[in-house]
Coordinates of C-alpha atoms and ligand atoms in Angstrom, one line a residue:
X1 CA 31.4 27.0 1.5
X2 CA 29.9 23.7 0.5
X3 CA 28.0 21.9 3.3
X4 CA 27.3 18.0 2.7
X5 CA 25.5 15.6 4.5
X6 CA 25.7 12.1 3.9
X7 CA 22.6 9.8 5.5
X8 CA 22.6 6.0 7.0
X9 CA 22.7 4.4 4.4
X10 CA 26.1 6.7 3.0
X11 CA 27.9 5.9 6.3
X12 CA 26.5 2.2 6.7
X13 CA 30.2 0.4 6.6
X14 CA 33.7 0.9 5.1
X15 CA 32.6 0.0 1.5
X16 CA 30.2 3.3 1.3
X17 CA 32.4 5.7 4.0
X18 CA 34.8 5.1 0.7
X19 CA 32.2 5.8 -1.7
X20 CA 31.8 8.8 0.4
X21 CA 35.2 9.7 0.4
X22 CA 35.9 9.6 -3.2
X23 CA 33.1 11.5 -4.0
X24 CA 34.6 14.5 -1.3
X25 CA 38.0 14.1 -3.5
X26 CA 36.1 15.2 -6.7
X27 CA 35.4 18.4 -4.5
X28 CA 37.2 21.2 -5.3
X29 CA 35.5 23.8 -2.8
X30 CA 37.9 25.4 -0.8
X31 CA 35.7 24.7 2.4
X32 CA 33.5 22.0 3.0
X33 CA 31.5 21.1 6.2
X34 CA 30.5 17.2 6.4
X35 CA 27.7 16.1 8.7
X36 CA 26.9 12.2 8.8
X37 CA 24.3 10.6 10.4
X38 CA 24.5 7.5 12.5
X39 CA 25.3 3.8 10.2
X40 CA 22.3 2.9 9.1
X41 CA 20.1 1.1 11.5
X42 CA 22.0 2.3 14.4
X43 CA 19.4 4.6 16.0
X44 CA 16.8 2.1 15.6
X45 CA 19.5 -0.4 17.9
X46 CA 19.6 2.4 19.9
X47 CA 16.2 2.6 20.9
X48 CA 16.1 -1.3 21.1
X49 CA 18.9 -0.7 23.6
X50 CA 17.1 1.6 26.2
X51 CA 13.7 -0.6 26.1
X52 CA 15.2 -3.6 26.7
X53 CA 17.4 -2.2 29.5
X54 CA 14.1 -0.9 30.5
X55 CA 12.0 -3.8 30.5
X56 CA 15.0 -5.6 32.5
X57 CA 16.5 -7.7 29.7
X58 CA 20.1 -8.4 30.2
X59 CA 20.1 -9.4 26.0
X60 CA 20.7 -5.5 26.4
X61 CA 24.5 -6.4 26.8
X62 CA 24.3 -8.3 23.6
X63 CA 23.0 -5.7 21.5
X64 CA 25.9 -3.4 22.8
X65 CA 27.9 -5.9 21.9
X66 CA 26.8 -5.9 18.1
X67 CA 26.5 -2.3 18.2
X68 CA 30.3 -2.3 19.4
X69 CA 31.6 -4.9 17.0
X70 CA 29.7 -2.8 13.8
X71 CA 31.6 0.2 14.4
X72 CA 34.9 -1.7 15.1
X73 CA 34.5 -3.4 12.0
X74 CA 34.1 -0.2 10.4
X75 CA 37.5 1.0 11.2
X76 CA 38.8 -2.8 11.3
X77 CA 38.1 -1.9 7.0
X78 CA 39.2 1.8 7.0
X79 CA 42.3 2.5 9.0
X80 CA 46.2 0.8 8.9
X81 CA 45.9 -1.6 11.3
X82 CA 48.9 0.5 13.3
X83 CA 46.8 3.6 13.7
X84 CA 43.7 2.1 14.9
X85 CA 44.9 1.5 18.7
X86 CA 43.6 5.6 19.2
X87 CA 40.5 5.4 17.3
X88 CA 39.6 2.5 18.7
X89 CA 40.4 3.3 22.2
X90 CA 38.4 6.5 21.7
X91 CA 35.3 4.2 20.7
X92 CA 36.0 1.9 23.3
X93 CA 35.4 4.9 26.0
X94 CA 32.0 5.7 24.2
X95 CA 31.0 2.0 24.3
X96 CA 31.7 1.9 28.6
X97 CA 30.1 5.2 29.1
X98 CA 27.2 4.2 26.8
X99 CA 26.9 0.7 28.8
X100 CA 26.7 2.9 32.8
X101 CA 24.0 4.5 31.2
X102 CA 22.3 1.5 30.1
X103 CA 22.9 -0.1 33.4
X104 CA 21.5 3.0 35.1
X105 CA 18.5 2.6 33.1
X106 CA 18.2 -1.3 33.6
X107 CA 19.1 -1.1 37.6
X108 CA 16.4 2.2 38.6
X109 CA 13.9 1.1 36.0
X110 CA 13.7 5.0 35.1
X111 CA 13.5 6.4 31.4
X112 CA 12.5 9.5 30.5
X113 CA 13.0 11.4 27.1
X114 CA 16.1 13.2 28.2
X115 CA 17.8 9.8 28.7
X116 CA 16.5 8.4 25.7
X117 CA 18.1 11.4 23.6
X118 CA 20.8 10.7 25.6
X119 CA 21.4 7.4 24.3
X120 CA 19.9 8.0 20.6
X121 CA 22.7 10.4 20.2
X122 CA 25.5 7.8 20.4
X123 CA 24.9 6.8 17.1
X124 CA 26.2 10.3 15.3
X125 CA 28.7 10.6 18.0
X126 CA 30.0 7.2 17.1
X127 CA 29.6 7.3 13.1
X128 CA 31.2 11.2 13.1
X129 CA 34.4 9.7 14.8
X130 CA 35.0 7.2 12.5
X131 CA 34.8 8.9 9.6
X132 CA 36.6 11.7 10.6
X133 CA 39.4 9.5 11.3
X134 CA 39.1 7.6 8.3
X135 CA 38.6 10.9 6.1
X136 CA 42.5 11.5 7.9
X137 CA 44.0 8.3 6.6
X138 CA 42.5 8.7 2.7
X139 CA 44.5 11.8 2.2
X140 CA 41.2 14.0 4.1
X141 CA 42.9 15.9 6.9
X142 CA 40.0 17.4 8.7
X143 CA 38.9 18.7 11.9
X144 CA 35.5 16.8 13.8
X145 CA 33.7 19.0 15.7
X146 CA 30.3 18.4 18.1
X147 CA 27.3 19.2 16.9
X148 CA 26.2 20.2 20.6
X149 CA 28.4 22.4 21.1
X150 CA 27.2 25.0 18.1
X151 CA 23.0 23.8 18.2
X152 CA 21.2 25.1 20.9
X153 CA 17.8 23.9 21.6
X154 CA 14.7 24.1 24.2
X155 CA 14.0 20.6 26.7
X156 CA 11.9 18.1 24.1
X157 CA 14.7 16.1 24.1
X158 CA 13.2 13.9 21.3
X159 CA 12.2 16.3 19.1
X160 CA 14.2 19.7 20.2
X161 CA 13.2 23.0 19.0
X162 CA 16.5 24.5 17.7
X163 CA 17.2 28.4 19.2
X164 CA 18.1 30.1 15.5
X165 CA 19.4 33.2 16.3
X166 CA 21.7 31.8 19.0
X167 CA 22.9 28.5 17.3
X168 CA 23.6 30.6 14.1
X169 CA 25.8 32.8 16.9
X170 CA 27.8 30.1 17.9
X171 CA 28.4 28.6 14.0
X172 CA 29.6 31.8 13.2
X173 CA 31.5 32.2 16.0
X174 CA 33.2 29.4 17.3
X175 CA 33.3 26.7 14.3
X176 CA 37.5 26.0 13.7
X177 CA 38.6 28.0 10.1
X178 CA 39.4 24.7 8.9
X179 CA 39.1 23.1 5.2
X180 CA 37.0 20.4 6.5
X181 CA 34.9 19.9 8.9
X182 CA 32.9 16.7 10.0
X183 CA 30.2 17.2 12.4
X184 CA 27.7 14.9 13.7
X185 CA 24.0 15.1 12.6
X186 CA 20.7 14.8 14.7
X187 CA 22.2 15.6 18.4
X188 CA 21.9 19.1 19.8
X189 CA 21.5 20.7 23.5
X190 CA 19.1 22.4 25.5
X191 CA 20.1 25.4 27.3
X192 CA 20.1 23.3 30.5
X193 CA 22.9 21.8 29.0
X194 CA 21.6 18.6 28.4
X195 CA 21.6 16.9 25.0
X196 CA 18.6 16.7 23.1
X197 CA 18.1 15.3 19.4
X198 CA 15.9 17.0 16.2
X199 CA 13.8 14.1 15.4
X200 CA 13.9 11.2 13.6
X201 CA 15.4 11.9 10.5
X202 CA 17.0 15.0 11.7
X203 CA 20.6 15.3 10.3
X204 CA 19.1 16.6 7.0
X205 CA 18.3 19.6 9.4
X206 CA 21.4 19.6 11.4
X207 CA 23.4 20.6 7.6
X208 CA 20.9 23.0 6.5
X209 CA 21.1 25.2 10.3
X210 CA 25.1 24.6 9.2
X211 CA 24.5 25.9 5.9
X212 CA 22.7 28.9 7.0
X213 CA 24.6 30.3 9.3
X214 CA 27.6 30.0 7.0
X215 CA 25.9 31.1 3.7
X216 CA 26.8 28.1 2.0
X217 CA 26.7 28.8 -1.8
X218 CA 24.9 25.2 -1.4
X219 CA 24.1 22.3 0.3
X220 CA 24.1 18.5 -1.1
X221 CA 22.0 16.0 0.9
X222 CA 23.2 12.7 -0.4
X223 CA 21.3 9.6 0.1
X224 CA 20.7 6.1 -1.4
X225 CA 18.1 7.2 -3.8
X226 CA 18.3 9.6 -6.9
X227 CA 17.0 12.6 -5.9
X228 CA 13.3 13.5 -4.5
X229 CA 11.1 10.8 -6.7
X230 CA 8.1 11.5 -8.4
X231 CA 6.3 9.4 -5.4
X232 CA 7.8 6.8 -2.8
X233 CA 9.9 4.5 -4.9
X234 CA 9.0 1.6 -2.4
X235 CA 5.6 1.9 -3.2
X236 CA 4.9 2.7 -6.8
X237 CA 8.4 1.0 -8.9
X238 CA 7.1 3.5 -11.6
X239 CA 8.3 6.3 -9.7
X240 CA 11.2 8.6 -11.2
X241 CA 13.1 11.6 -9.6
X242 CA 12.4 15.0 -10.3
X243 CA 14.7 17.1 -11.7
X244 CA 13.7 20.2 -9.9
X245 CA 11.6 21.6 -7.3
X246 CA 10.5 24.4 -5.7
X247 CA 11.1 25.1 -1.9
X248 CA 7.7 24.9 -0.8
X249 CA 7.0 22.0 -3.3
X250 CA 10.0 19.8 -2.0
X251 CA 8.6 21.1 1.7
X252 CA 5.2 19.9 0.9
X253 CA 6.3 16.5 -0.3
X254 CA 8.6 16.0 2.4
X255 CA 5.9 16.7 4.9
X256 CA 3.4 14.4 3.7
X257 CA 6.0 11.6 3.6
X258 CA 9.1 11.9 1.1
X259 CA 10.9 10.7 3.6
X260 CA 14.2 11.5 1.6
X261 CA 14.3 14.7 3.1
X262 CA 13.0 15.9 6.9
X263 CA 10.5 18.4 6.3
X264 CA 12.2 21.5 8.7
X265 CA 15.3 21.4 6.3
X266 CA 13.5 23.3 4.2
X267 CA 12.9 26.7 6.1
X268 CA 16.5 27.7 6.9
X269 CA 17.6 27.2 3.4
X270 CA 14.5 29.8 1.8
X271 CA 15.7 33.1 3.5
X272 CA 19.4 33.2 2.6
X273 CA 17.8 31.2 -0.8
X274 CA 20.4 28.3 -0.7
X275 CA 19.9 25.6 -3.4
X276 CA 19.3 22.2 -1.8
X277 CA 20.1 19.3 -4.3
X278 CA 19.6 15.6 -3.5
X279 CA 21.9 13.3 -4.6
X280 CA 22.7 9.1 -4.7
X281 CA 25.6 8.0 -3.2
X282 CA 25.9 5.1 -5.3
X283 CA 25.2 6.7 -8.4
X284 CA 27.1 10.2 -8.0
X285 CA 27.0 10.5 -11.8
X286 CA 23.2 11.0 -11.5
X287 CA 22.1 14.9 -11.3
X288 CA 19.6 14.6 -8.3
X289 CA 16.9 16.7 -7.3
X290 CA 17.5 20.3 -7.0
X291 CA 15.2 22.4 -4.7
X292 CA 15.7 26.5 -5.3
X293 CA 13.8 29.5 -5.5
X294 CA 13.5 29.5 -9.2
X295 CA 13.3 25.9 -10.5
X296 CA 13.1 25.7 -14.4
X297 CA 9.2 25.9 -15.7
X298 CA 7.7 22.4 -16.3
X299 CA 5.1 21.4 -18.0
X300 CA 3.8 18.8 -15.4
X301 CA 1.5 20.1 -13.2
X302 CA 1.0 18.0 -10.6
X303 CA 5.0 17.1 -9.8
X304 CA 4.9 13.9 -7.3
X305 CA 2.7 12.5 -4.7
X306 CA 3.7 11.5 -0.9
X307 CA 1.8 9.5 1.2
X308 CA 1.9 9.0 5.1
X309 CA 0.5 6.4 6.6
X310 CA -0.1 5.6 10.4
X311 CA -2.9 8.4 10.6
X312 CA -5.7 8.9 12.4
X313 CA -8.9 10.8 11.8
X314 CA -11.1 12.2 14.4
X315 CA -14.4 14.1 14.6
X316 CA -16.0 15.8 16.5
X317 CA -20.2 16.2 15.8
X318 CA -23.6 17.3 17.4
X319 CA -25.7 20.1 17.3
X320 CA -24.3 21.9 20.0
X321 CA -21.7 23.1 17.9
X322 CA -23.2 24.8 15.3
X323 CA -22.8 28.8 15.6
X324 CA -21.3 28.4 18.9
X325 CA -18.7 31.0 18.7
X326 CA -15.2 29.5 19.7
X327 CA -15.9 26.0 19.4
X328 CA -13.2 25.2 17.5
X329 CA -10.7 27.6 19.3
X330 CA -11.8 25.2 22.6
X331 CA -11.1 22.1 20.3
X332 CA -7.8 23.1 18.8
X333 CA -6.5 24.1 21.7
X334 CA -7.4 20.9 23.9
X335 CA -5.3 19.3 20.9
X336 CA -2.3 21.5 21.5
X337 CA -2.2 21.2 25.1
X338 CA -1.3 17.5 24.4
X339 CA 1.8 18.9 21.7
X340 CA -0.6 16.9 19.1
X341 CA 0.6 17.8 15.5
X342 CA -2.6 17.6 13.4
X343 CA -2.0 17.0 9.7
X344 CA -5.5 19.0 8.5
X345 CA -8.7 20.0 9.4
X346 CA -11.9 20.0 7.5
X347 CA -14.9 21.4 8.5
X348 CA -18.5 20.4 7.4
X349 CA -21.0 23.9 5.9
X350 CA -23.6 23.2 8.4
X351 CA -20.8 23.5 11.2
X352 CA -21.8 20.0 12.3
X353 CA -18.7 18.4 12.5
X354 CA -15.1 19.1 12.8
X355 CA -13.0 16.3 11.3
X356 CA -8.7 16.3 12.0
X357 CA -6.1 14.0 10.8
X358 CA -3.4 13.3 13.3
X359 CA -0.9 10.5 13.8
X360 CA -2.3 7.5 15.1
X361 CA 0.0 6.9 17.5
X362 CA -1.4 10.1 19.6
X363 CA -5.2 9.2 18.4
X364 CA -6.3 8.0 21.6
X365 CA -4.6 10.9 23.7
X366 CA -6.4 13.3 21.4
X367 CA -10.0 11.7 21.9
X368 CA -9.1 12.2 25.6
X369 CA -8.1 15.5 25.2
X370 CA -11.3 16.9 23.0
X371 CA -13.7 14.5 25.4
X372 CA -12.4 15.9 28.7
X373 CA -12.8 19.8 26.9
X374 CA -16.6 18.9 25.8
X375 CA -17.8 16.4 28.7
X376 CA -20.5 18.3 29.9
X377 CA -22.0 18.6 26.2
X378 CA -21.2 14.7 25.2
X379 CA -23.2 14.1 28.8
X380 CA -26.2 16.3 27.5
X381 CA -25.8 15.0 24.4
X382 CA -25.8 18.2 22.5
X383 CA -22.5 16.6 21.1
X384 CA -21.9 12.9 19.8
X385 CA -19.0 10.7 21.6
X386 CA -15.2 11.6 19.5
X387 CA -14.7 9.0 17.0
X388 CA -11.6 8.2 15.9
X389 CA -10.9 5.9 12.8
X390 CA -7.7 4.0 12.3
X391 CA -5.3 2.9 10.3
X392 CA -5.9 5.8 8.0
X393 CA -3.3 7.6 5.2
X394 CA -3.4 10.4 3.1
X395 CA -2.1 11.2 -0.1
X396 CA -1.2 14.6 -1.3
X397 CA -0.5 15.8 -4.8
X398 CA 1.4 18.5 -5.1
X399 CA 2.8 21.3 -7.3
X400 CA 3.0 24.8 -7.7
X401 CA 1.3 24.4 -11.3
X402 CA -1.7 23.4 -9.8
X403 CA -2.5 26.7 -8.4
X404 CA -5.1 27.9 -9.9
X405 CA -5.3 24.9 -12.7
X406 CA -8.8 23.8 -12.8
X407 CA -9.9 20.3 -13.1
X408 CA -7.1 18.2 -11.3
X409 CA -8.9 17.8 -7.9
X410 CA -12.0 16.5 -10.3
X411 CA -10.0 13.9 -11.6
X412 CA -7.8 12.4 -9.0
X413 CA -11.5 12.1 -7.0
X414 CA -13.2 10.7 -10.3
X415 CA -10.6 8.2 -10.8
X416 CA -10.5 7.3 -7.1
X417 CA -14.0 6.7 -7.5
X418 CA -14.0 5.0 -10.5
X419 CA -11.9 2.3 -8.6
X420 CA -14.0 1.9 -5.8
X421 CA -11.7 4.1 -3.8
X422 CA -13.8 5.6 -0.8
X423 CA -12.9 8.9 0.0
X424 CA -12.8 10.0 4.0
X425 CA -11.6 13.2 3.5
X426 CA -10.7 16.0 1.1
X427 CA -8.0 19.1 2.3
X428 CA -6.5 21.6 -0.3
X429 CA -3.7 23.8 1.1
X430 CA -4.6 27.5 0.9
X431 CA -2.0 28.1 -1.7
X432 CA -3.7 25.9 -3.8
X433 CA 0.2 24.0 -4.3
X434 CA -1.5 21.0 -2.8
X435 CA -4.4 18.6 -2.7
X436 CA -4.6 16.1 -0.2
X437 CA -7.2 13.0 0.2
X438 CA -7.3 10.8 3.5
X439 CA -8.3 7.4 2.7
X440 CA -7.9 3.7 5.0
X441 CA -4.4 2.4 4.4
X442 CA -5.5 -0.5 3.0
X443 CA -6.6 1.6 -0.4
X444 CA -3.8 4.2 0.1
X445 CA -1.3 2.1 -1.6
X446 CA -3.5 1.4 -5.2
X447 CA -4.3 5.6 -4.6
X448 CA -0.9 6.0 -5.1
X449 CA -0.1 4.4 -8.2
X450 CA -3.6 5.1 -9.8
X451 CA -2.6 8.7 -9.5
X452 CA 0.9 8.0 -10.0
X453 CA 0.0 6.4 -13.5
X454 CA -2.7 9.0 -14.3
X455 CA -0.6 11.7 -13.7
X456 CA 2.9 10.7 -14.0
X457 CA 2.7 8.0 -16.9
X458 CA 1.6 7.4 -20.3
X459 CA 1.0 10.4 -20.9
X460 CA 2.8 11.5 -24.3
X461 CA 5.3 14.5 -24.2
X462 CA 3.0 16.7 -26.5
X463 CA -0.4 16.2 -24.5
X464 CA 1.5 16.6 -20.7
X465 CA 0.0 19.8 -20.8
X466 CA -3.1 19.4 -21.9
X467 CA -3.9 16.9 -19.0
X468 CA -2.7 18.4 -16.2
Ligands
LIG501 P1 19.1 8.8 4.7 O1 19.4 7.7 5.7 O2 20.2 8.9 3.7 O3 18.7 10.1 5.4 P2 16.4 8.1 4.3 O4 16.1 6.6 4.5 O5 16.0 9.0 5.4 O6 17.9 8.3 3.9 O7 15.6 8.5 3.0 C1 15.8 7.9 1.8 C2 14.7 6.9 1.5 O8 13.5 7.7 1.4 C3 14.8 6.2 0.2 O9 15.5 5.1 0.3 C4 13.3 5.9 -0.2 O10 13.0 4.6 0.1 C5 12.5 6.8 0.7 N1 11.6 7.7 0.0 C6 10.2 7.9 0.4 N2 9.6 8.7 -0.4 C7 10.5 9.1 -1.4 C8 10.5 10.0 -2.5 N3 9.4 10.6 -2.9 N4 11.6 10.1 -3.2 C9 12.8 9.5 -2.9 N5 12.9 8.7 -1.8 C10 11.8 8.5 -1.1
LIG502 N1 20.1 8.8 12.9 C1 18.9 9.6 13.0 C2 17.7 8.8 12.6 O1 17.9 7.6 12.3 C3 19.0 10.9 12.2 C4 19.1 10.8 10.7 O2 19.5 9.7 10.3 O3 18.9 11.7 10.0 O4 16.6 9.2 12.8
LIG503 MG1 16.9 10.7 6.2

């Protein structure tokens, strides 16, 4: 079993669905399962969709419009023009059921996050259709199958937590015996039966669950770029991909930002140890990234660099923390109450202050949190008001060579310094496969390619080693 999932940008109109399709023909598994995501940009429409019918904009009809012409196009390009009356009947139903729930949300001026998964969802349910019907008409006979129906999930609609032992049930169970299978990425549903969606991103996780519970030998992730790059290719053009990886290395990169790859792919690939590769689908010839158990020994230590941005750090100080036993327990769990992610913690020797980074976009909720938890000690001033600081980023280096590798932290901070970089923060993972730094955004970007450069370029073949 070979399970493939093809991204936005692989699905974005009838030129790259063929793309797509001749690379499936190469193929000479005798099974294949195919999850797509939505055409690119689609989701993003989708969102605009449910605000403006939200705020009370009628332009929400024109959008739907666009949204409905994209896709018709789509099979306008793909299928004989006298097979398209089913297809397009079939997309014409989604459309009108998609438009009552729009008109629901514009007339009772309600939206909560299971209607907003609700209408995110369209986009795989939409893009899965059409290329499963297309896939028929290039010689692909295939069956499409709903992605709902096989991943269950708990209520946060937006961001589901999937139920493993029970969606692995149903895969095994109850997906058909055919050759291929197309399935829709991203969409799930709760247990309530309602459908929820895996975050943004999430289709890359939707083919890994599939590959898992079938025991794929493998699973090929095929996007627009060649493989998992040495850093963001947007930011640094210097950037190169990487011809191998380890799990938790890929899984560390991805979580600080790689965006090529949503960081909960990883996990269900590690037990049953399928390979992962990344691969371009406009440059198949290209060998990718490929993530395993056992990647090949290189000599580079430090093997790429990610970078998110949008951050936010807070801390906590005063004197009445120091030795008070379960001061941080009080703090961290204030911060979970709110389902706040926090991206790392640092602590100063004296116990005088706490620092976390989190996303920016829950900074304030966090401050509220940790200043509701301590307001009888901010009162009495035994602690200082929560600062938060914004826009903030951090950059992580990682690699499993590191571990144990003296010297690198020394000089990414030297050089940072060097440049007039001010550090805010400093967090190495307990594994010692990682070192991040949390800087302002507006130096995060020169961070980059300064370590970038000093790790990553002109650094002759022979000496690699000797650097890093
Ligand atoms: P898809 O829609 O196929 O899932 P994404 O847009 O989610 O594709 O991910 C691919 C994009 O990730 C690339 O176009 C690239 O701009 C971005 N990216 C960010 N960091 C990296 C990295 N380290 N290596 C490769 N691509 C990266
Ligand atoms: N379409 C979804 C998104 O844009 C899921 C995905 O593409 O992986 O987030
Ligand atoms: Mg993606």
């Amino acid at each position: 079993m070979l399970v493939l999932k093809f991204g936005g940008t692989s699905v974005a109109n009838a030129a790259a669905i063929r793309q797509l399709i001749s690379i499936l023909k190469e193929k000479e598994n005798p099974k294949m399962l195919v999850v797509v995501s939505a055409m690119s940009k689609v989701t993003d429409l989708l969102i605009s969709l449910y605000q403006q019918a939200a705020a009370q904009d009628p332009a929400y009809l024109e959008l739907l419009g666009q949204l409905e012409a994209k896709h018709m196009q789509a099979i306008e390009e793909l299928v004989p023009m006298s097979q398209q009356i089913e297809i397009k009947g079939r997309i014409k139903m989604i459309f009108r059921e998609l438009e009552d729930v729009c008109r629901g949300i514009y007339l009772l001026d309600e939206l909560s996050d299971c209607t907003k998964a609700r209408v995110m969802a369209y986009g795989e349910r939409l893009s899965s259709a059409i290329v499963s019907v297309a896939f028929q008409h290039h010689g692909l006979p295939n069956v499409l199958v709903d992605s709902r129906d096989f991943i269950l999930t708990d209520s946060t609609y937006l961001n589901a937590k999937v139920k493993l032992p029970a969606t692995y049930k149903l895969m095994q169970e109850n997906l058909p015996a055919a050759a291929l299978v197309v399935a829709p990425g991203f969409i799930a549903r709760s247990t309530e039966g309602k459908t929820t969606v895996l975050g943004r991103g999430g289709s890359d996780y939707t083919a890994s669950l599939y590959a898992a519970a079938l025991n794929a030998e493998l699973l090929e992730i095929w996007s627009d770029v060649d493989g998992m790059y040495t850093t963001d290719p947007r930011k640094a053009a210097a950037a190169y991909s990487i011809e191998e990886l380890s799990y938790e290395e890929a899984m560390e990169l991805a979580y600080f930002g790689a965006k090529v790859l949503y960081p909960p792919t990883i996990a269900p690939l590690v037990a049953a140890k399928i390979p992962l590769v990344l691969k371009n689908t406009f440059n198949p010839g290209h060998k990718g990234t490929l993530i395993s158990a056992t990647p090949a020994a290189s000599t580079q230590k430090v093997k790429g660099i990610s970078c998110i941005d949008h951050m936010a750090v807070l801390t906590v100080s005063g004197s009445g923390m120091v030795g008070v036993p379960g001061f941080a327990m009080r703090l961290f769990k204030a911060v979970a109450q709110e389902n706040i992610n926090i991206y790392f913690i640092t602590q100063s020797s004296s116990e005088q202050s706490i620092t976390i980074g989190l996303s920016e976009a829950e900074g304030e909720k966090a401050v509220e949190a940790i200043s509701q938890e301590f307001a009888d000690d901010i009162a009495h001033e035994l602690l200082n008001p929560v600062a938060l600081e914004t826009p903030m980023s951090i950059v992580a280096m990682v690699g499993n060579g590191m571990v144990q590798q003296p010297g690198i932290a020394g000089k990414a901070f030297s050089l940072l310094g060097d440049h007039g970089i001010n550090i805010r923060a400093i967090a190495q993972g307990a594994t010692e496969r990682i070192i991040s730094v949390v800087l302002k955004t507006p130096d995060a970007h020169r961070a980059v390619n300064l370590l970038h450069d000093r790790f990553f370029l002109a650094v002759p073949a022979s000496s690699e080693a000797a650097l890093a």
